[in-house]
Coordinates of C-alpha atoms in Angstrom, one line a residue:
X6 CA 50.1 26.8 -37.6
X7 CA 52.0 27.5 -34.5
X8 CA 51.6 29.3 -31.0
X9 CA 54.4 30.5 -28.8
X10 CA 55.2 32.1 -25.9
X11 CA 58.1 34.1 -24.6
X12 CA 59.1 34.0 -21.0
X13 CA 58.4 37.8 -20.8
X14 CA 54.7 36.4 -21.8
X15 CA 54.5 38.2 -25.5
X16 CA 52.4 35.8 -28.0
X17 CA 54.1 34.9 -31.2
X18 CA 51.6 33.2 -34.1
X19 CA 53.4 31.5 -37.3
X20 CA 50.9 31.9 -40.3
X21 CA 51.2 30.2 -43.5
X22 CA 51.2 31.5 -47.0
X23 CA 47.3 32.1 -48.4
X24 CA 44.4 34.4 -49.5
X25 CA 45.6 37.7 -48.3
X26 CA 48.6 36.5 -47.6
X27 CA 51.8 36.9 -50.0
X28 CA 53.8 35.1 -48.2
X29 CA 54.1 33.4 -45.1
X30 CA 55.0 35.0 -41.2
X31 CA 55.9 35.6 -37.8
X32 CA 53.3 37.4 -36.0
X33 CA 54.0 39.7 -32.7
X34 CA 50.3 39.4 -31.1
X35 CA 48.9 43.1 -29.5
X36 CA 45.5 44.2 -28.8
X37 CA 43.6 46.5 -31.6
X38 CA 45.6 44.8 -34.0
X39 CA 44.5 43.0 -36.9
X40 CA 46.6 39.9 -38.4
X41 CA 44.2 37.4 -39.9
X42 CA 42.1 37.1 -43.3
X43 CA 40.4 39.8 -44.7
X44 CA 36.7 38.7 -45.4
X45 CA 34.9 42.1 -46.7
X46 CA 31.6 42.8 -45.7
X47 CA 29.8 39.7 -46.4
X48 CA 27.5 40.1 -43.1
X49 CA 25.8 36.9 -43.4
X50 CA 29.6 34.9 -43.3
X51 CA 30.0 36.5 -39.9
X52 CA 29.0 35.2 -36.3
X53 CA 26.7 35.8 -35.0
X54 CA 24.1 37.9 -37.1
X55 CA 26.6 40.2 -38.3
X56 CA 28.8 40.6 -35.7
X57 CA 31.7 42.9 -35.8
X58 CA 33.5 44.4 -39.1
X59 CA 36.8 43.5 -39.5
X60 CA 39.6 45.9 -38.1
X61 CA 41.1 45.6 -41.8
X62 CA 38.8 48.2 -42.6
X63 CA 39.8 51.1 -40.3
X64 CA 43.4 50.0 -39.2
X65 CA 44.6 48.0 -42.3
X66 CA 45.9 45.3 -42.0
X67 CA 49.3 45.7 -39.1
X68 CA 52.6 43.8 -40.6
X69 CA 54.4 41.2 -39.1
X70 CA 57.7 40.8 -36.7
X71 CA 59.1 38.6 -39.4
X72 CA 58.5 37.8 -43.4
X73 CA 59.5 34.3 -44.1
X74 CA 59.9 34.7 -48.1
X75 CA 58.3 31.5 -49.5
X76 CA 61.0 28.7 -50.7
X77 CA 63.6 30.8 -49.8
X78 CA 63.6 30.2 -46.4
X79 CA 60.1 28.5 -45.0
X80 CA 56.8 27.6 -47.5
X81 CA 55.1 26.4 -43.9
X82 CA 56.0 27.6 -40.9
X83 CA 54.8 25.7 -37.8
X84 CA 55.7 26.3 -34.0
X85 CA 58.0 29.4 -32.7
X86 CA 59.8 28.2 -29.4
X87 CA 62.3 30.6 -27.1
X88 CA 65.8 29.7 -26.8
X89 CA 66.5 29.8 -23.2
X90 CA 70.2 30.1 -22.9
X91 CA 73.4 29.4 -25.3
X92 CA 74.6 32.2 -28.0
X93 CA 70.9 32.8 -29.1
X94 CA 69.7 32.6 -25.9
X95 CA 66.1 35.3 -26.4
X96 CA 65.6 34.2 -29.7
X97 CA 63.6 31.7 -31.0
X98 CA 63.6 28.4 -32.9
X99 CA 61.0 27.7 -35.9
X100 CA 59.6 24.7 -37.3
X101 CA 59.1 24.2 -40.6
X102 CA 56.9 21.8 -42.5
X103 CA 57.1 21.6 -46.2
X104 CA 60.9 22.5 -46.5
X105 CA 61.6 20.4 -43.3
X106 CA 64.1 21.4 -40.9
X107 CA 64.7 24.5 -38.2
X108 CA 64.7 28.5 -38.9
X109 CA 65.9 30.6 -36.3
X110 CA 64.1 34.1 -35.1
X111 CA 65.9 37.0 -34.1
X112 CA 63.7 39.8 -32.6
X113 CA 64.3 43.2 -31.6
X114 CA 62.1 46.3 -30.2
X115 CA 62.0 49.5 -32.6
X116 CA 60.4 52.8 -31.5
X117 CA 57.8 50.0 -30.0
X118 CA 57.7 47.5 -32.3
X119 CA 58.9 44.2 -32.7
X120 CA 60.9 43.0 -35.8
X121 CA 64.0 41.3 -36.8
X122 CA 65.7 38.4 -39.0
X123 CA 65.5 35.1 -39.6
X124 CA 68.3 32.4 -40.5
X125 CA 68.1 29.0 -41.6
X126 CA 69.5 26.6 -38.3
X127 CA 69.1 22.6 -38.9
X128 CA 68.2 21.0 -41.8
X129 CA 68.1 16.9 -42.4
X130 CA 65.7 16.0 -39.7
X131 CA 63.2 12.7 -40.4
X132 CA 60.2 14.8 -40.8
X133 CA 58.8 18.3 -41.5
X134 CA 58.7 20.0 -38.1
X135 CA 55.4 20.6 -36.8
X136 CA 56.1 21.0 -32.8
X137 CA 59.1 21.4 -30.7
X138 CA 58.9 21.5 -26.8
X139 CA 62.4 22.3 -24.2
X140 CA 62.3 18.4 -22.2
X141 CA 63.8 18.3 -18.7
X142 CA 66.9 17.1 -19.4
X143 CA 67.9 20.5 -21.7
X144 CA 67.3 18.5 -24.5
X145 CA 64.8 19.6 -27.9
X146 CA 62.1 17.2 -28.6
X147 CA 60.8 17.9 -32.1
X148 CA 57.2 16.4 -33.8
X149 CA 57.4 15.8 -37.3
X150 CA 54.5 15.3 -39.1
X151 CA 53.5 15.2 -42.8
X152 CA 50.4 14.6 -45.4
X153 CA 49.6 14.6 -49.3
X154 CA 51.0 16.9 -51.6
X155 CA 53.4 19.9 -50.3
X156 CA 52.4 19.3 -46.8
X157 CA 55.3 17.2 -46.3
X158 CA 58.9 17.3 -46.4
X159 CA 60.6 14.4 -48.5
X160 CA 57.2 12.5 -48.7
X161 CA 57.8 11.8 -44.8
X162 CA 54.6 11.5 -42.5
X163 CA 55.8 10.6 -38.9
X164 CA 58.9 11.7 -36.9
X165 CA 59.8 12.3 -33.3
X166 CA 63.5 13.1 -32.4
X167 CA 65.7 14.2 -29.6
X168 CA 68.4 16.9 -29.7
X169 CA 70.5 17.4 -27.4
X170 CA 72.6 20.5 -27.1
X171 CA 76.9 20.0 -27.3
X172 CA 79.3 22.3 -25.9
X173 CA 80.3 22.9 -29.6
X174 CA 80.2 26.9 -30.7
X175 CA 79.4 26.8 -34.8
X176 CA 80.6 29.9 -36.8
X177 CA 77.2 31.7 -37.5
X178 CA 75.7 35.0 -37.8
X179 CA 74.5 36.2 -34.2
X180 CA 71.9 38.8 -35.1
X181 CA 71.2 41.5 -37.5
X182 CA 70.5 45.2 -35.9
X183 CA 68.6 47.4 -37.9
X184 CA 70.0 51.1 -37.6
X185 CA 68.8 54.4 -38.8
X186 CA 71.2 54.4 -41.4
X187 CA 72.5 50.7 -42.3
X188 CA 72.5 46.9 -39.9
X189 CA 75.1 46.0 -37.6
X190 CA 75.9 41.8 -38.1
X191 CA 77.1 40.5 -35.3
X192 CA 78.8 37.1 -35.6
X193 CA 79.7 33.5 -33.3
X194 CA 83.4 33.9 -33.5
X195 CA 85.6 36.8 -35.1
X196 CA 86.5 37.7 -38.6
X197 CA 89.4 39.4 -39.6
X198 CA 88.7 43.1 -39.4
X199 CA 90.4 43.8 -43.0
X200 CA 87.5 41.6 -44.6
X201 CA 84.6 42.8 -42.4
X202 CA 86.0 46.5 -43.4
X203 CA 84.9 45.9 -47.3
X204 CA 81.1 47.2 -47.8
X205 CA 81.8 45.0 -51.1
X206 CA 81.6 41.6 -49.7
X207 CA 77.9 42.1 -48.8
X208 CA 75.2 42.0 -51.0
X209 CA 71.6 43.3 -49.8
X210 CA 68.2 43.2 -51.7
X211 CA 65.2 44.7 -50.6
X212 CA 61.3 44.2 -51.3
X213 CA 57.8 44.8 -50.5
X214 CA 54.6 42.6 -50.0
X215 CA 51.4 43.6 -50.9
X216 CA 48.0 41.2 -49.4
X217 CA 45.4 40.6 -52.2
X218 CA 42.6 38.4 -51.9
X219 CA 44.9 35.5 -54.8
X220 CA 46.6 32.7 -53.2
X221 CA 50.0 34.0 -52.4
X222 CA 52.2 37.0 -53.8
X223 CA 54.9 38.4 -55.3
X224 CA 57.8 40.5 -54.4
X225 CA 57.3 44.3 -55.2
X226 CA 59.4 47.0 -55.9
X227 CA 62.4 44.5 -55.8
X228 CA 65.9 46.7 -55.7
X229 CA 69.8 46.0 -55.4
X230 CA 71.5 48.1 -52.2
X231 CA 74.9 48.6 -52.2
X232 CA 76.8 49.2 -48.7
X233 CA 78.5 52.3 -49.0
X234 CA 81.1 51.7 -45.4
X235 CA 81.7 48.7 -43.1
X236 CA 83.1 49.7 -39.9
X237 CA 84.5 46.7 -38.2
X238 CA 84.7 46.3 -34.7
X239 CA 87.8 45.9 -32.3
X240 CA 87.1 42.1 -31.3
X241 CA 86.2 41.1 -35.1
X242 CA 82.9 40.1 -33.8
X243 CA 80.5 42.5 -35.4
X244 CA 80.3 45.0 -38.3
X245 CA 78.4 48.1 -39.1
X246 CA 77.1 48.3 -42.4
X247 CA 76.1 52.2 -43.7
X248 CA 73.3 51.6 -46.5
X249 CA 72.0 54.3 -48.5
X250 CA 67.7 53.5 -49.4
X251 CA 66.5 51.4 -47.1
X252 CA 62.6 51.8 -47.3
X253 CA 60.6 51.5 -44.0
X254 CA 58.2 48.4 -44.4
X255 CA 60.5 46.5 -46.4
X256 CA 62.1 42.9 -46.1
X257 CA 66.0 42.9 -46.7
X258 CA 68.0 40.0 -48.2
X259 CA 71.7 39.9 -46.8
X260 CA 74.2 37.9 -48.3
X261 CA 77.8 37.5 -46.9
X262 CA 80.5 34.5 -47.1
X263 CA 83.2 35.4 -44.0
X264 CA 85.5 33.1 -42.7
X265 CA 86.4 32.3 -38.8
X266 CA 89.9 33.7 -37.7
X267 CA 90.3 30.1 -37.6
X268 CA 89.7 29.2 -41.0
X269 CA 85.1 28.1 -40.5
X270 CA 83.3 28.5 -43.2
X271 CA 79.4 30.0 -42.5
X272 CA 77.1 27.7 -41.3
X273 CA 74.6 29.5 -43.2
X274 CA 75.1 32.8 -45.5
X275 CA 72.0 34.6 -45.6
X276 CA 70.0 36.4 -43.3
X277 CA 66.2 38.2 -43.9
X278 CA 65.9 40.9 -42.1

């Protein structure tokens, strides 16, 4: 649905769940790639006389930055928009339609590709989100929009609304790392180090998608991980979590419920890495 633009210039494309497409995503745009719907070779469906076979066939099909797994955290994701400065100053903000509300993207490079987590941020807005645009004044200006059946978000079809940024810091998770062995969670405010130092108070799931040519999909090769050491740092910022199985290709499901040092609960618990 949606198109953005870093300020480094790297294309991000939000697609929505669909043939081909088990769930919906965050898409990294790069040459020789291939992101879109798998047609076959029905020649006389492409343009013009034949045209060119679809890169599916020789490269596959290349993932995502992000999974967005559907109705957990997004069912239609709309426009991906930088944040330019604050605690998540890089990352990016993400409109959602059917589910209403704001997701927020946090990217990272790995051995050249880009991939990361995504958290819920707003919720409670007039209308599902459909675009979002910096104004002058610092402020987010946010489009809502909405139609018949799920293409809405509380039967709302019209919204446009201003939010302006306070000097208020919520207790949230920062980002998620991936590591070789484990994810380092890095976090608004600091915890105390004796709870960030229990691997038990943080559940992880992982899971696979697999793109067939029915509407939508489900997880695959679901599994439990269990966090073997959390090493917290000095500041009580950030932890590193050692976890044993992590596949390559997979989408993991963390789970935490911290408090502040000064008593916060979580603005949101989950992260999808």
């Amino acid at each position: 649905n949606g198109i953005g633009v870093s300020a480094n210039g790297e294309v991000y494309v939000a697609d929505n769940q669909g043939a081909w497409l088990p769930t919906s995503k965050l898409v990294h745009v790069q040459p020789e790639e291939f992101y879109g719907h798998y047609n076959g070779l029905a020649v006389s469906k492409r343009y013009p006389d034949g045209g060119f076979p679809s890169r599916y066939l020789t490269n596959g099909e290349s993932r995502p930055a992000v999974w967005l797994p559907q109705n957990e955290v997004s069912n239609s994701p709309t426009t991906p928009l930088e944040i330019p400065n604050g605690p998540f100053a890089g990352q990016f903000f993400l409109g959602e339609l059917t589910m209403g509300g704001i997701r927020r993207v946090q990217l990272e490079e790995i051995e050249g590709e880009v991939q990361g987590a995504v958290f819920r941020f707003t919720q409670g807005l007039e209308s599902g989100v459909n675009r979002m645009v910096w104004g002058p004044d610092g402020c987010l200006y946010v489009g809502g929009t909405g139609s018949s059946g799920n293409w809405s978000w509380n039967n709302t079809r019209f919204g446009l609304q201003r939010l302006r940024p306070t000097e208020t810091s919520t207790f949230e998770i920062q980002s998620v790392h991936a590591l070789s062995d484990g994810f380092n969670i890095r976090f608004t405010k600091p915890v105390d180090r004796g709870w960030l130092g229990n691997p038990h108070h943080f559940d992880l799931r992982q899971w696979r998608y697999h793109a067939t040519a029915q509407y939508g999909g489900p997880k695959r090769e679901e599994q439990r991980l269990v966090a073997t050491e959390a090493i917290a740092s000095e500041d009580g910022r950030s932890v590193r979590l050692k976890v044993p199985g992590l596949r390559e290709g997979s989408v993991v499901h963390l789970r935490m419920d911290p408090q502040s040092d000064a008593g916060e609960d979580l603005w949101s618990k989950e992260a999808w890495y």
